[in-house]
PDB file of C-alpha atoms in Angstrom:
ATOM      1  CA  UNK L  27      10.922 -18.857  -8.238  1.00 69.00           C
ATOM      2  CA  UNK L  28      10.409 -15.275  -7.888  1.00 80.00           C
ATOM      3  CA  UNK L  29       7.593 -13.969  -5.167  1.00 87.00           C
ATOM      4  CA  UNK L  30       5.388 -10.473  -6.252  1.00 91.00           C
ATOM      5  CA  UNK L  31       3.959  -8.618  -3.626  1.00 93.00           C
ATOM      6  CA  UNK L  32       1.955  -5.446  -3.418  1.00 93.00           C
ATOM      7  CA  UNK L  33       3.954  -2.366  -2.536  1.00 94.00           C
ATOM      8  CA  UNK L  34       2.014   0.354  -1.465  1.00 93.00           C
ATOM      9  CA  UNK L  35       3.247   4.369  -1.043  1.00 93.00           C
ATOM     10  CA  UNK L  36       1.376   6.529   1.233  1.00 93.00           C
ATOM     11  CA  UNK L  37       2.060  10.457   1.863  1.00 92.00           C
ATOM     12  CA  UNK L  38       2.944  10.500   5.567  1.00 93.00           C
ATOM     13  CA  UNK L  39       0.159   7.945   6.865  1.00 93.00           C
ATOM     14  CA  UNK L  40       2.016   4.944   6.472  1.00 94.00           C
ATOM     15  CA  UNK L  41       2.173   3.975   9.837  1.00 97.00           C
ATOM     16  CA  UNK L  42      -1.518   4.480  10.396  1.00 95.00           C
ATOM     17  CA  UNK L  43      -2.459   2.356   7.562  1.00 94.00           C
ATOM     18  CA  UNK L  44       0.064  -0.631   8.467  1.00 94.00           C
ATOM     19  CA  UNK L  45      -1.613  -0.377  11.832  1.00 96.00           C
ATOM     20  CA  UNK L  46      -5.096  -0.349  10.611  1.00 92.00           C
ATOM     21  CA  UNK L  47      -4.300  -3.376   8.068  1.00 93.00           C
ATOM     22  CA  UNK L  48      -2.706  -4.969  11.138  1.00 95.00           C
ATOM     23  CA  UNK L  49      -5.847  -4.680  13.113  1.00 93.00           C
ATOM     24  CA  UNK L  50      -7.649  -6.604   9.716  1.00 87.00           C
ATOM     25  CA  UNK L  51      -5.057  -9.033   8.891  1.00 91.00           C
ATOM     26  CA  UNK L  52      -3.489  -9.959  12.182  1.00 92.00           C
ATOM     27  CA  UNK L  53      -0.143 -10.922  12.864  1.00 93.00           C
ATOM     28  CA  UNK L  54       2.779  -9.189  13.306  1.00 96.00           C
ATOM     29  CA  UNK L  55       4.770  -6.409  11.801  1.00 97.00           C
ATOM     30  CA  UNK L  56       8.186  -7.773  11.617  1.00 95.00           C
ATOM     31  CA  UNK L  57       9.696  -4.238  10.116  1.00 94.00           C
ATOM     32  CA  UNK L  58       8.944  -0.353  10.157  1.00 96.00           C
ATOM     33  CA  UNK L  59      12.249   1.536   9.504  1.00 93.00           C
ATOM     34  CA  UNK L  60      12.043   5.169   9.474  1.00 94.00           C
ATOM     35  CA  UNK L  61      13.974   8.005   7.228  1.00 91.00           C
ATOM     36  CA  UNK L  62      15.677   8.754  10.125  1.00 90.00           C
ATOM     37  CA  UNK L  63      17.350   5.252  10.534  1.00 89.00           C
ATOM     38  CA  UNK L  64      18.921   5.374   7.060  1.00 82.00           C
ATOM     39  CA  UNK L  65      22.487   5.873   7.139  1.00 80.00           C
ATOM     40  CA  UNK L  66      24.389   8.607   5.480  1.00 76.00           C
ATOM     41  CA  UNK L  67      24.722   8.489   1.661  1.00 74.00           C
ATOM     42  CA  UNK L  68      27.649   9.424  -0.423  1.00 71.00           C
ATOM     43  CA  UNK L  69      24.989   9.211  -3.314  1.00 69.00           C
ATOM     44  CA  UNK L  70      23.546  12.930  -4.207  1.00 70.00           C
ATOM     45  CA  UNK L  71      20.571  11.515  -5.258  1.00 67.00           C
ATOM     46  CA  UNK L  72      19.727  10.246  -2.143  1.00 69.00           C
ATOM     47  CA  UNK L  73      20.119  13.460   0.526  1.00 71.00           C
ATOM     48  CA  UNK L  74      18.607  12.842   3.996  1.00 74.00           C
ATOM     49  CA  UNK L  75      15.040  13.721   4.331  1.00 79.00           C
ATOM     50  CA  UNK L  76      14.121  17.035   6.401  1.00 84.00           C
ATOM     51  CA  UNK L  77      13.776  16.933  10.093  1.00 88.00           C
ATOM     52  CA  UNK L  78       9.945  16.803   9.349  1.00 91.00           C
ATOM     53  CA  UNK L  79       9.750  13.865   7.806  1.00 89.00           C
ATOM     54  CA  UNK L  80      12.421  12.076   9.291  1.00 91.00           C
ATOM     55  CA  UNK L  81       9.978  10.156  11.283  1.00 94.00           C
ATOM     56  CA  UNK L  82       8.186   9.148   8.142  1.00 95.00           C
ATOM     57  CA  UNK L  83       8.020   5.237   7.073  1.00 96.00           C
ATOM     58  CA  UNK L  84      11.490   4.158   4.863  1.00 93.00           C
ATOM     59  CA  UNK L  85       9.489   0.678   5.000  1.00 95.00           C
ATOM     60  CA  UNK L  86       7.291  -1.692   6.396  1.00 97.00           C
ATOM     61  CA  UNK L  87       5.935  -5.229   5.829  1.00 96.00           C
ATOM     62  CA  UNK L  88       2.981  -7.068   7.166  1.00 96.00           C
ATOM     63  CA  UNK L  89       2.891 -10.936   6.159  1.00 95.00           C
ATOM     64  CA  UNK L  90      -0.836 -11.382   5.202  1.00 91.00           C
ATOM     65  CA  UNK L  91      -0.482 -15.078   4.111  1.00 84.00           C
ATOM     66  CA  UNK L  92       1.740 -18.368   3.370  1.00 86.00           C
ATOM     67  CA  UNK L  93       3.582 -16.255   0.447  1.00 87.00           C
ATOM     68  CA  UNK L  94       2.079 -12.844   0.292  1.00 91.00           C
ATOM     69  CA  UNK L  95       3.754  -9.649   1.951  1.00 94.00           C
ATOM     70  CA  UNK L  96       2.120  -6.261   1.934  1.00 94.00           C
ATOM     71  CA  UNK L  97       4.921  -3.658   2.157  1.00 94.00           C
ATOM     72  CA  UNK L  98       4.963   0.058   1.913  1.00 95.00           C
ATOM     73  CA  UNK L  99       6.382   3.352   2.459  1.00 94.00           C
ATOM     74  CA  UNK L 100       6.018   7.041   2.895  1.00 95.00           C
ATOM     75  CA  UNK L 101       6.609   9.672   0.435  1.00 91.00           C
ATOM     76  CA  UNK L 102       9.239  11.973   1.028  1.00 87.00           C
ATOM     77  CA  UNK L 103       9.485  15.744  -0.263  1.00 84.00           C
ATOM     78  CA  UNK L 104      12.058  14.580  -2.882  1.00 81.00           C
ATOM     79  CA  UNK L 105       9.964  11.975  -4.048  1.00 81.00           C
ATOM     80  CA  UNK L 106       7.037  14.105  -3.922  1.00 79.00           C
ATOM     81  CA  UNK L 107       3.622  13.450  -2.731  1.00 83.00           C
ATOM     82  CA  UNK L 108       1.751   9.805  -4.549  1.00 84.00           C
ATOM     83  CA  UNK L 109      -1.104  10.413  -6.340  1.00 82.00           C
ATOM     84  CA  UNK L 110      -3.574   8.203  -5.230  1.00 80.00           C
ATOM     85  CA  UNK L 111      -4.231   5.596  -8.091  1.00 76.00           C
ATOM     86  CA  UNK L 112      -0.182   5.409  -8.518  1.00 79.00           C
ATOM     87  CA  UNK L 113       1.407   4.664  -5.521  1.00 89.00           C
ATOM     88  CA  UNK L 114       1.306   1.198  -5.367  1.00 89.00           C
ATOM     89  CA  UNK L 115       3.962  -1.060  -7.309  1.00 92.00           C
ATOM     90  CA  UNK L 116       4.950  -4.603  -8.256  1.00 92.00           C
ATOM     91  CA  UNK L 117       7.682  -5.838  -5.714  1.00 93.00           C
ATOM     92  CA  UNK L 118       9.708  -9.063  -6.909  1.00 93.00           C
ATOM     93  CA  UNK L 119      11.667 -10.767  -4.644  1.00 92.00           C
ATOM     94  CA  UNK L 120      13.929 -13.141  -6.519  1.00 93.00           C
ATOM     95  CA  UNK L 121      16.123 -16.189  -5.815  1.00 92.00           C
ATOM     96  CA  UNK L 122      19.238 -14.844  -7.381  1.00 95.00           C
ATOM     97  CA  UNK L 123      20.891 -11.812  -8.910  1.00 96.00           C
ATOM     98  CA  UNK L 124      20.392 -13.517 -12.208  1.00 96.00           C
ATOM     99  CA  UNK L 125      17.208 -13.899 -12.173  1.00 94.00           C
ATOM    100  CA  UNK L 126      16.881 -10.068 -10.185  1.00 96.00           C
ATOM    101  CA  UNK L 127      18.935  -9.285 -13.789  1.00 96.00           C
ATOM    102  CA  UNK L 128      16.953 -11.534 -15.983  1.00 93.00           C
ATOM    103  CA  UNK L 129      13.200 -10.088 -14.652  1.00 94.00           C
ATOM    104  CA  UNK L 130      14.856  -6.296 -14.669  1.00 95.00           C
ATOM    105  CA  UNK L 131      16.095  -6.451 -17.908  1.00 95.00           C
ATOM    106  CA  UNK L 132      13.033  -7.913 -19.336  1.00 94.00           C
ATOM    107  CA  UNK L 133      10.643  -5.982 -17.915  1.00 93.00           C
ATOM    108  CA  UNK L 134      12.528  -2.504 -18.390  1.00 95.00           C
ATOM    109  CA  UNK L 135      12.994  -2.838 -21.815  1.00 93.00           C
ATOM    110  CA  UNK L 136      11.133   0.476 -23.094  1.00 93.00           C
ATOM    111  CA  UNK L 137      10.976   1.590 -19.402  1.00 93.00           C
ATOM    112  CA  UNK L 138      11.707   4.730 -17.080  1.00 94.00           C
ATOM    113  CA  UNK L 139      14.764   3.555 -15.190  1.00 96.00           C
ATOM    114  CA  UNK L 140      15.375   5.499 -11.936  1.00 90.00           C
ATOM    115  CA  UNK L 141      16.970   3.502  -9.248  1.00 94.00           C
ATOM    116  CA  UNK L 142      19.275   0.600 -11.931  1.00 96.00           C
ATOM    117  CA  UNK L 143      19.711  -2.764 -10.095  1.00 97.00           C
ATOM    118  CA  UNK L 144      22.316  -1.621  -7.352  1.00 95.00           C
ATOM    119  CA  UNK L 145      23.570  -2.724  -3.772  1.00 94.00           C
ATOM    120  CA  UNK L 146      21.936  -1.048  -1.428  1.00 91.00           C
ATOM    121  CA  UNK L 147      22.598  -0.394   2.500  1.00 87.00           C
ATOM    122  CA  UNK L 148      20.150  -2.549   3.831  1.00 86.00           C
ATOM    123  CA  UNK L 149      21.593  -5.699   2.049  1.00 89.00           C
ATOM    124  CA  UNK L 150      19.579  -6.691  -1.115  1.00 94.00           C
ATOM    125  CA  UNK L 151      20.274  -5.922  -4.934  1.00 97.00           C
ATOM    126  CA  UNK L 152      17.973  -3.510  -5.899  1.00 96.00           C
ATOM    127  CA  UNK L 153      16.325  -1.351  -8.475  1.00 97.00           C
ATOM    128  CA  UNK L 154      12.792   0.412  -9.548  1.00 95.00           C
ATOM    129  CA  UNK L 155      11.359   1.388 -12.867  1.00 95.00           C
ATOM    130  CA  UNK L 156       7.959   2.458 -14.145  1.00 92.00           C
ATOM    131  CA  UNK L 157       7.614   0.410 -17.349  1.00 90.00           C
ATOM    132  CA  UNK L 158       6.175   1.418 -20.586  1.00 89.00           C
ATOM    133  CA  UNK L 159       2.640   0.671 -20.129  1.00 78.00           C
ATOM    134  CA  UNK L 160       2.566   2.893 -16.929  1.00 83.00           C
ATOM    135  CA  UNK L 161       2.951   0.016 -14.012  1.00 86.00           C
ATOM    136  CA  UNK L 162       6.138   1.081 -10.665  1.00 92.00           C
ATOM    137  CA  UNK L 163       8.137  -2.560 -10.757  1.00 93.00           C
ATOM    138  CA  UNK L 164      10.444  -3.161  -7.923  1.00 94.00           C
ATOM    139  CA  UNK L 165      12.965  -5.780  -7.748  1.00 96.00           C
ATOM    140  CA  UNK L 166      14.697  -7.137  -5.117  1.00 95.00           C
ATOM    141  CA  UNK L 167      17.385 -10.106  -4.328  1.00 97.00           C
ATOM    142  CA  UNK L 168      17.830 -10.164  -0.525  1.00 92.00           C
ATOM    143  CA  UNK L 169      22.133 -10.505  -0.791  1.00 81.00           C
ATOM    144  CA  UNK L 170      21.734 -10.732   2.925  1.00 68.00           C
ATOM    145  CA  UNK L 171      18.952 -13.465   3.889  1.00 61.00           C
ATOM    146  CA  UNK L 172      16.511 -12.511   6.741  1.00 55.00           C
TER     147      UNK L 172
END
């Protein structure tokens, strides 16, 4: 069965809120990966950030409970800055690529597609879409088990 989590964009103040929610939550932060870490892409659409914000958050997670992960990210200038009421999305983690397929498909139908279900570099199936009533939907199979 597939796990949702909150995924939450920030512009540049990741860190700082991972560390405050930390300092509410507890427990440990397991991952922070920065731009800078990200390895070169063949992929035009996915150039390496400026110097300036190569420090900025790629990702982080915080486990909060038994099953619930809060996860986020900075904005980047491609990307653009997150409007505050926007930048948080649905993040599925799923069993299988199947089911990653299965919940993508389903839930795109009607959507704005801009990262299809693809491999990615840091081992998991991926994609994001906004879908047609407005809510960001990531999913994720974890090719790669942590």
């Amino acid at each position: 069965m597939a796990t949702v989590n909150p995924y939450l964009i920030f512009n540049g103040n990741c860190e700082e809120a991972f560390l405050f929610y930390q300092s509410v939550f507890g427990g440990e932060i397991p991952y922070m990966g920065r731009f800078s870490e990200m390895p070169p892409s063949d992929d035009e659409n996915c150039p390496p950030p400026p110097a300036e914000e190569a420090n900025r958050i790629m990702h982080v997670c915080l486990p909060i409970g038994k099953e619930t992960t809060l996860m986020g990210s900075d904005s980047t200038s491609q990307s653009g800055d997150v409007i505050v009421g926007t930048n948080i999305s649905v993040s599925i983690n799923t069993e299988s690529r199947e089911e990653a397929d299965r919940l993508f498909n389903g839930l795109s139908a009607g959507a704005n597609v801009f990262m299809p279900m693809t491999n990615t570099f840091w081992g998991a199936y991926f994609g994001m879409f906004t879908d047609k009533f407005g809510i960001n939907w990531m999913v994720n199979f974890d090719e790669m088990p942590k």
